Coordinates of C-alpha atoms (C1' of nucleotides) in Angstrom, one line a residue:
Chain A
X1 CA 0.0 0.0 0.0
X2 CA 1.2 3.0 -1.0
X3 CA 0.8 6.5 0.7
X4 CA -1.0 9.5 -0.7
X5 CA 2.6 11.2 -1.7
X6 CA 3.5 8.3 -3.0
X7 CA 0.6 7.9 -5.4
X8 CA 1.2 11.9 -6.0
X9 CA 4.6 11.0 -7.2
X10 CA 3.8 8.6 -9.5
X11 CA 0.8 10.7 -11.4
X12 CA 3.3 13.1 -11.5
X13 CA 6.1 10.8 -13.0
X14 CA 3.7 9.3 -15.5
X15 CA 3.0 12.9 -17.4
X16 CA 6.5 14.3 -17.0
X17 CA 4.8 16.7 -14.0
X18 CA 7.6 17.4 -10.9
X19 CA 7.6 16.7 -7.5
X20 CA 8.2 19.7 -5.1
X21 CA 8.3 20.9 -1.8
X22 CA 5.4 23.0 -2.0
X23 CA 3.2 20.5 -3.6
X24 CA 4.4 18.2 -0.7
X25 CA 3.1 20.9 1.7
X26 CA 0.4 21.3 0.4
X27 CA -0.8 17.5 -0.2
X28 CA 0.2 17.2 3.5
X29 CA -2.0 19.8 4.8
X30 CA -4.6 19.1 2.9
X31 CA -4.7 15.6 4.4
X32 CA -4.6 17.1 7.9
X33 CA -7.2 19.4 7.8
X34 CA -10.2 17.4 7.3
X35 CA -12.9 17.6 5.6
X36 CA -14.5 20.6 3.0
X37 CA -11.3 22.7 3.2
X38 CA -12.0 26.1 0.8
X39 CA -8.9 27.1 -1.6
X40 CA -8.3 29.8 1.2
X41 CA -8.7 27.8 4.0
X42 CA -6.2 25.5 3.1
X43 CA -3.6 28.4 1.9
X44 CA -4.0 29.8 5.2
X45 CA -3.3 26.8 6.7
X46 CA 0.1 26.2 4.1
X47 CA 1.1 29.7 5.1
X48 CA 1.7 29.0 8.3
X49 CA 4.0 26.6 7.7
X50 CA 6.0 28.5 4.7
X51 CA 5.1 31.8 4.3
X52 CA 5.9 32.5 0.7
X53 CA 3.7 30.1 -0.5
X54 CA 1.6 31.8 -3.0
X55 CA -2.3 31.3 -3.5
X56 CA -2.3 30.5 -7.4
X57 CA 0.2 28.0 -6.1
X58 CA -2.6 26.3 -3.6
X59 CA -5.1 26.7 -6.4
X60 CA -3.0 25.3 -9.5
X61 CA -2.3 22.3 -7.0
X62 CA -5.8 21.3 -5.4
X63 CA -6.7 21.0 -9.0
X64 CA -3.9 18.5 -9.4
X65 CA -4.8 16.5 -6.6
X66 CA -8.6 16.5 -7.9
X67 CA -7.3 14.9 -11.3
X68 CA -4.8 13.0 -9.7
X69 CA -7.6 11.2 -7.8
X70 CA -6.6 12.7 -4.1
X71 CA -8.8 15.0 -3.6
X72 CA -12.9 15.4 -4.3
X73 CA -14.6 18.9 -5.5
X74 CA -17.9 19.1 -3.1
X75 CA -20.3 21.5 -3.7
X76 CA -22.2 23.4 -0.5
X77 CA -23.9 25.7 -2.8
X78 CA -22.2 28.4 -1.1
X79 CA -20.0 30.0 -4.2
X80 CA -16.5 28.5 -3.0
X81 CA -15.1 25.1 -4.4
X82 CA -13.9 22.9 -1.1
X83 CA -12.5 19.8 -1.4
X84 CA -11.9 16.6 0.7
X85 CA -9.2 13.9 0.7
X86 CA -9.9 11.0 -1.4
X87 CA -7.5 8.3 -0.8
X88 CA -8.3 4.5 0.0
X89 CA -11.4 6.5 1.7
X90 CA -14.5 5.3 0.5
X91 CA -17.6 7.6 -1.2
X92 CA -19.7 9.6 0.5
X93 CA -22.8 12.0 0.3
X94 CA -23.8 14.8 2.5
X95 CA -26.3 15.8 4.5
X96 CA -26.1 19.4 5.5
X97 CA -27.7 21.4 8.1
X98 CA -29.1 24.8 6.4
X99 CA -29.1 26.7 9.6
X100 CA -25.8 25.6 11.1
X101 CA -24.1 23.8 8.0
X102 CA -23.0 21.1 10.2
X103 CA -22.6 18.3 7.3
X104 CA -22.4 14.8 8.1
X105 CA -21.0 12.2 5.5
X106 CA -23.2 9.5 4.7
X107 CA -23.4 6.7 2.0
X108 CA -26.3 4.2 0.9
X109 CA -25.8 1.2 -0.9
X110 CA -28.9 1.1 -2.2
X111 CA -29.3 4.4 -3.5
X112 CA -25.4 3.9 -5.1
X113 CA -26.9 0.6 -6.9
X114 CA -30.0 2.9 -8.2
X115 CA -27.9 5.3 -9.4
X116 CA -25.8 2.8 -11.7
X117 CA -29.2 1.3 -12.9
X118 CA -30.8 4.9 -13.8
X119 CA -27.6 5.9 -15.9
X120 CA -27.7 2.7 -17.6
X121 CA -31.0 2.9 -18.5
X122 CA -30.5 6.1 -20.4
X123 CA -27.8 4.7 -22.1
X124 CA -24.9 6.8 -19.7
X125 CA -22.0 5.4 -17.7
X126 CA -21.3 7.5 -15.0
X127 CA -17.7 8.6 -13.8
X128 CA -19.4 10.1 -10.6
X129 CA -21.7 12.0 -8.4
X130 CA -22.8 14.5 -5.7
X131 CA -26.0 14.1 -3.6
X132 CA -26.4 16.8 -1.3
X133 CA -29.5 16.5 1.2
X134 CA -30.4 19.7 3.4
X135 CA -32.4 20.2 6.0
X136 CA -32.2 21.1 9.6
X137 CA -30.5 19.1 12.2
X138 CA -32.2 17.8 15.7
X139 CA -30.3 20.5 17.4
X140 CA -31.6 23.4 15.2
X141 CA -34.6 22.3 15.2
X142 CA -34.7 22.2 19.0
X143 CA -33.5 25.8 18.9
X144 CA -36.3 26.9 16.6
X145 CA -39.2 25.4 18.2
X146 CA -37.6 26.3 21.7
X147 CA -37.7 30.0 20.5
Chain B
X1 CA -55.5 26.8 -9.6
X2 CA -53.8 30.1 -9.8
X3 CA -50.8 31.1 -12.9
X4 CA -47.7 31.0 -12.1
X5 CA -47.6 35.2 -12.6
X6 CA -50.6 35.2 -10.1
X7 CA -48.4 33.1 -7.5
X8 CA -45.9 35.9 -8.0
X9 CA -48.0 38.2 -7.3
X10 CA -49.9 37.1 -4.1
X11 CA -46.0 36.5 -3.2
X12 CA -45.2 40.1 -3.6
X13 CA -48.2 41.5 -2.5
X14 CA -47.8 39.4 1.1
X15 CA -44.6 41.1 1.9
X16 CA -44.9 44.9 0.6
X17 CA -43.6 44.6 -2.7
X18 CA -44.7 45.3 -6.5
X19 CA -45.3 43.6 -9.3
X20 CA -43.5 45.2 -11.9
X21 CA -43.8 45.0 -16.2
X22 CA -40.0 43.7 -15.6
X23 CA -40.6 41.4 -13.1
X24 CA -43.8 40.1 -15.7
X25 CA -41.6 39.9 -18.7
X26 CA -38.6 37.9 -16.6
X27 CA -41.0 35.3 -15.3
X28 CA -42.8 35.0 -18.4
X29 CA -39.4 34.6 -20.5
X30 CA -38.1 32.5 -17.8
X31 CA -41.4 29.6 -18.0
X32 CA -40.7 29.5 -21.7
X33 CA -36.6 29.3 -21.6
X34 CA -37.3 25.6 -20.8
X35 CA -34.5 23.8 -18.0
X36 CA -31.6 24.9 -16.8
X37 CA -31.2 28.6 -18.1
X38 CA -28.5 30.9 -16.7
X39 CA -28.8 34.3 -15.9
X40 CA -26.6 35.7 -19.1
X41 CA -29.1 33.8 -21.1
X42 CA -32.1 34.5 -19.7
X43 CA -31.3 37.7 -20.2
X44 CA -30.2 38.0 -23.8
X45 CA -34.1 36.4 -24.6
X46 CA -35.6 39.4 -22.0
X47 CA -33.5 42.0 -24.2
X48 CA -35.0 40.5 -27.2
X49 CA -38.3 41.5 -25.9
X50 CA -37.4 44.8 -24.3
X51 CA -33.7 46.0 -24.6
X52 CA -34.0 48.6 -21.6
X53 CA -33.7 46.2 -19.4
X54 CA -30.7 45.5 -17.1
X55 CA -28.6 42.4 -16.5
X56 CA -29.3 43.1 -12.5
X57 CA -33.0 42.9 -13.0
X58 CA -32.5 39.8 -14.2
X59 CA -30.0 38.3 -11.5
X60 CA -32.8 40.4 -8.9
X61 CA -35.7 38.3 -10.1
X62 CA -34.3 35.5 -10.6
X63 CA -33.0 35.1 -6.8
X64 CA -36.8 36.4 -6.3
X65 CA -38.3 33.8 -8.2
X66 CA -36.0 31.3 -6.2
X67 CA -37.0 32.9 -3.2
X68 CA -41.3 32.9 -3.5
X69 CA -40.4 29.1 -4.8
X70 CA -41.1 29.6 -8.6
X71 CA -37.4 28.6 -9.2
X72 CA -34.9 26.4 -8.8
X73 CA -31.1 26.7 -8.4
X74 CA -29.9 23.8 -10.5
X75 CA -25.9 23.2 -10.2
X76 CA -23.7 21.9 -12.7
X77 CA -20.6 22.0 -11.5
X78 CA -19.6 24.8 -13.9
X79 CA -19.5 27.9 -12.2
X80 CA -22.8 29.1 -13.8
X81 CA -25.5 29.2 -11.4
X82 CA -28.7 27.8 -14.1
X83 CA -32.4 28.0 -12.7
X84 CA -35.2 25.6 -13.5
X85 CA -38.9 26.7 -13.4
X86 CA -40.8 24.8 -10.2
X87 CA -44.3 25.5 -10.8
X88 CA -46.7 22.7 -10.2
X89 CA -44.0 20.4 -11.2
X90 CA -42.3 16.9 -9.6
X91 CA -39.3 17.5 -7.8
X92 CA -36.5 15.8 -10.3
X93 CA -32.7 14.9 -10.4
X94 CA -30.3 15.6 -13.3
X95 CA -27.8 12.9 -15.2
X96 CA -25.7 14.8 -17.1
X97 CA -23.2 14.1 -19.9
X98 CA -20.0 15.4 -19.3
X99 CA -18.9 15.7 -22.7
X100 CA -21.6 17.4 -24.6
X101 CA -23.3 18.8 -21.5
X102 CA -27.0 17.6 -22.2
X103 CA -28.6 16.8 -19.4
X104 CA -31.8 14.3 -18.8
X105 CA -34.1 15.1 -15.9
X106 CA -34.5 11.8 -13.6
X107 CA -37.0 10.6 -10.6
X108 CA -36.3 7.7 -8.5
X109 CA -38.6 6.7 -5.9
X110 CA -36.7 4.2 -4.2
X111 CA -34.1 7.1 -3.8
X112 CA -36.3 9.6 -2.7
X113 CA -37.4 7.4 0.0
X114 CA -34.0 6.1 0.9
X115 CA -32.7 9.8 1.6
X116 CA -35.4 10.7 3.8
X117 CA -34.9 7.2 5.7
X118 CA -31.1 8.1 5.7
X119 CA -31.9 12.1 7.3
X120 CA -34.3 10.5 9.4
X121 CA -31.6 8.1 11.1
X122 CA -29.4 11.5 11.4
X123 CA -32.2 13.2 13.0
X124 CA -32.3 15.5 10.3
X125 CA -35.8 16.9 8.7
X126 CA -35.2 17.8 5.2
X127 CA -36.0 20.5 3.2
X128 CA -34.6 19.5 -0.6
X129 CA -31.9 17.9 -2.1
X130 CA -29.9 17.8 -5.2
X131 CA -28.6 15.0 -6.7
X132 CA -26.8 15.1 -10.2
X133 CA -24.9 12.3 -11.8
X134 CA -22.4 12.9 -14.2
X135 CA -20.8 10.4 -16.9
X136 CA -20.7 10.2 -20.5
X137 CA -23.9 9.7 -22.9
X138 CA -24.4 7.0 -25.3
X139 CA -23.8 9.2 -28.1
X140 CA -20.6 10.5 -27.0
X141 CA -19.5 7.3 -25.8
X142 CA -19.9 5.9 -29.1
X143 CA -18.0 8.9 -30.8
X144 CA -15.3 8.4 -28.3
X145 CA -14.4 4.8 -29.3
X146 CA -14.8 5.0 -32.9
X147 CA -12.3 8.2 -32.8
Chain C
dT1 C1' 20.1 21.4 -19.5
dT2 C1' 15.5 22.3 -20.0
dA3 C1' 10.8 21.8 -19.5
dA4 C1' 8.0 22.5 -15.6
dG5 C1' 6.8 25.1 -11.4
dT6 C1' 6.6 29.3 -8.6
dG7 C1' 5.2 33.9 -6.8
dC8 C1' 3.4 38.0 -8.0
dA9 C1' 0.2 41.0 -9.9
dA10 C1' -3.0 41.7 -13.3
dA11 C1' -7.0 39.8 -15.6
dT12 C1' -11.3 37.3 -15.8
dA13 C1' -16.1 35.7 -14.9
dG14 C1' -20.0 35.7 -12.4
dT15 C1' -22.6 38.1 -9.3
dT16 C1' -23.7 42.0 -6.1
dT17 C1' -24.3 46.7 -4.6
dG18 C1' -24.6 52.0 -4.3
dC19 C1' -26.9 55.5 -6.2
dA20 C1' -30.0 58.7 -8.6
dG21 C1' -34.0 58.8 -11.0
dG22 C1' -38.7 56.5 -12.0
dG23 C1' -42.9 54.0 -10.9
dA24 C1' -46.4 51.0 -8.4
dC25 C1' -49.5 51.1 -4.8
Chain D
dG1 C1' -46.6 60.7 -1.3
dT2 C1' -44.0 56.9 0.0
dC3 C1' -41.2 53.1 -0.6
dC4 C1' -39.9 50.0 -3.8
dC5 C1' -37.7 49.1 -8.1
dT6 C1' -34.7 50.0 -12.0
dG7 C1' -30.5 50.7 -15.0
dC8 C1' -26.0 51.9 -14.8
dA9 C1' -21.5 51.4 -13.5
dA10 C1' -18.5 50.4 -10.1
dA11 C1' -17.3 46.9 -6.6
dC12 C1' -16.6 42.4 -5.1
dT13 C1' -15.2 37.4 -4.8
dA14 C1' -13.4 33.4 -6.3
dT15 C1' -10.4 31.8 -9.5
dT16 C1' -7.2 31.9 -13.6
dT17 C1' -3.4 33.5 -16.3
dG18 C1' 0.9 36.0 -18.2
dC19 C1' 5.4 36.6 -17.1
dA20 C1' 10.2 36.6 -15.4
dC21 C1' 12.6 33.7 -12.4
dT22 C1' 13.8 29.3 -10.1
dT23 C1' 14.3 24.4 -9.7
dA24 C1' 13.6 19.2 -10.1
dA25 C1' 15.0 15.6 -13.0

DNA sequence: TTAAGTGCAAATAGTTTGCAGGGAC
DNA sequence: GTCCCTGCAAACTATTTGCACTTAA
């Protein structure tokens, strides 16, 4: 089993792409920060570390890791791209709170199998998806009926 | 059963504010602009009909119409926010071709009632969802292999 | 050695906002 | 008459790109 800068290394090797310090960085930091992190989130986060770290840098190289297979656009509907690791890790879907955009990861089998069957029916083969379900969470709606 | 322009209005009306001839035009142009129209292109067809007006109106309304439930924010991942009308019409996901970017309106039952089961087990209440599955088309597929 | 990568700043694209005038109620 | 709405242009935000310089292979 390889690790993630391992399997960066060789996507980069295979199309002639280099391996450098900041794209180490930044791989590594994104894997430490969890879940959703925004382009700015995660140059904050780099900049900490080595401050002359630029931001097209952070962008140009989130968008190598989504190619590359590590990392996973997600969509909050919020007008910023985040993204979440995506190595050995298995798929997910979210469920988000609308008042307090707590998001939980989930995953159905079922729903996964459906999804095959529907494309095939219309004659697609699907490379992926996003399901995002929002609604309020038991807390928030504890809140609001509370109030 | 009230028109979608009377919805609009008893919408406007309940919170102070006016029904307007732009507000008319936008809607109307916006019913007839079939799925998935952008702002940009909705309004290029409302300056067809009446070149006074400006590209704010539209983005204005729009978010309006979103707002009093007559529209839909669709996402497709492109950076374009696209509106779908919702007036007296099923709820429906999207599978859409990656390659030539049509995109097929889908229903599942089975899924709908798997995500409320699966927000139910989080203790979550749900308000909508959006589900969009991307691949390639048969069409497309076929090009791709005989190229 | 040399193509690829970097930081910076400027450019872009989509969308929002401030404002002065116009219009619905 | 009073607010709300409009068009315009400028502002804003997230992201991309051109360029001169640096560096991994």
């Amino acid at each position: 089993m390889q690790t993630p800068e391992q399997a960066l290394a060789s996507y980069l090797a295979a199309r002639n792409l280099k391996m450098t310090p900041q794209r180490r960085l930044i791989l590594r930091e994104f894997l430490q920060s969890g879940s959703h992190v925004s382009c700015e989130d995660l140059w904050a986060r780099v900049k900490a570390v080595d401050g002359s770290i630029g931001q097209a840098t952070v962008y140009r190289t989130l968008k190598l890791l989504a190619d590359s297979g590590l990392a996973n656009p997600v969509d909050f509907a919020d007008g910023v791209t985040r993204y979440e690791p995506h190595y050995g890790q298995e798929h997910h879907d979210h469920l988000i709170c609308e008042q307090c955009r707590t998001s939980i990861e989930i995953v159905d089998p079922v729903i996964e199998r459906r999804q095959e069957a529907l494309a095939k029916r219309h004659g697609f083969v699907l490379s992926h998806h996003r399901m995002s379900l929002y609604g309020l969470c038991a807390a928030c709606r504890a809140k609001a009926s509370g109030s």
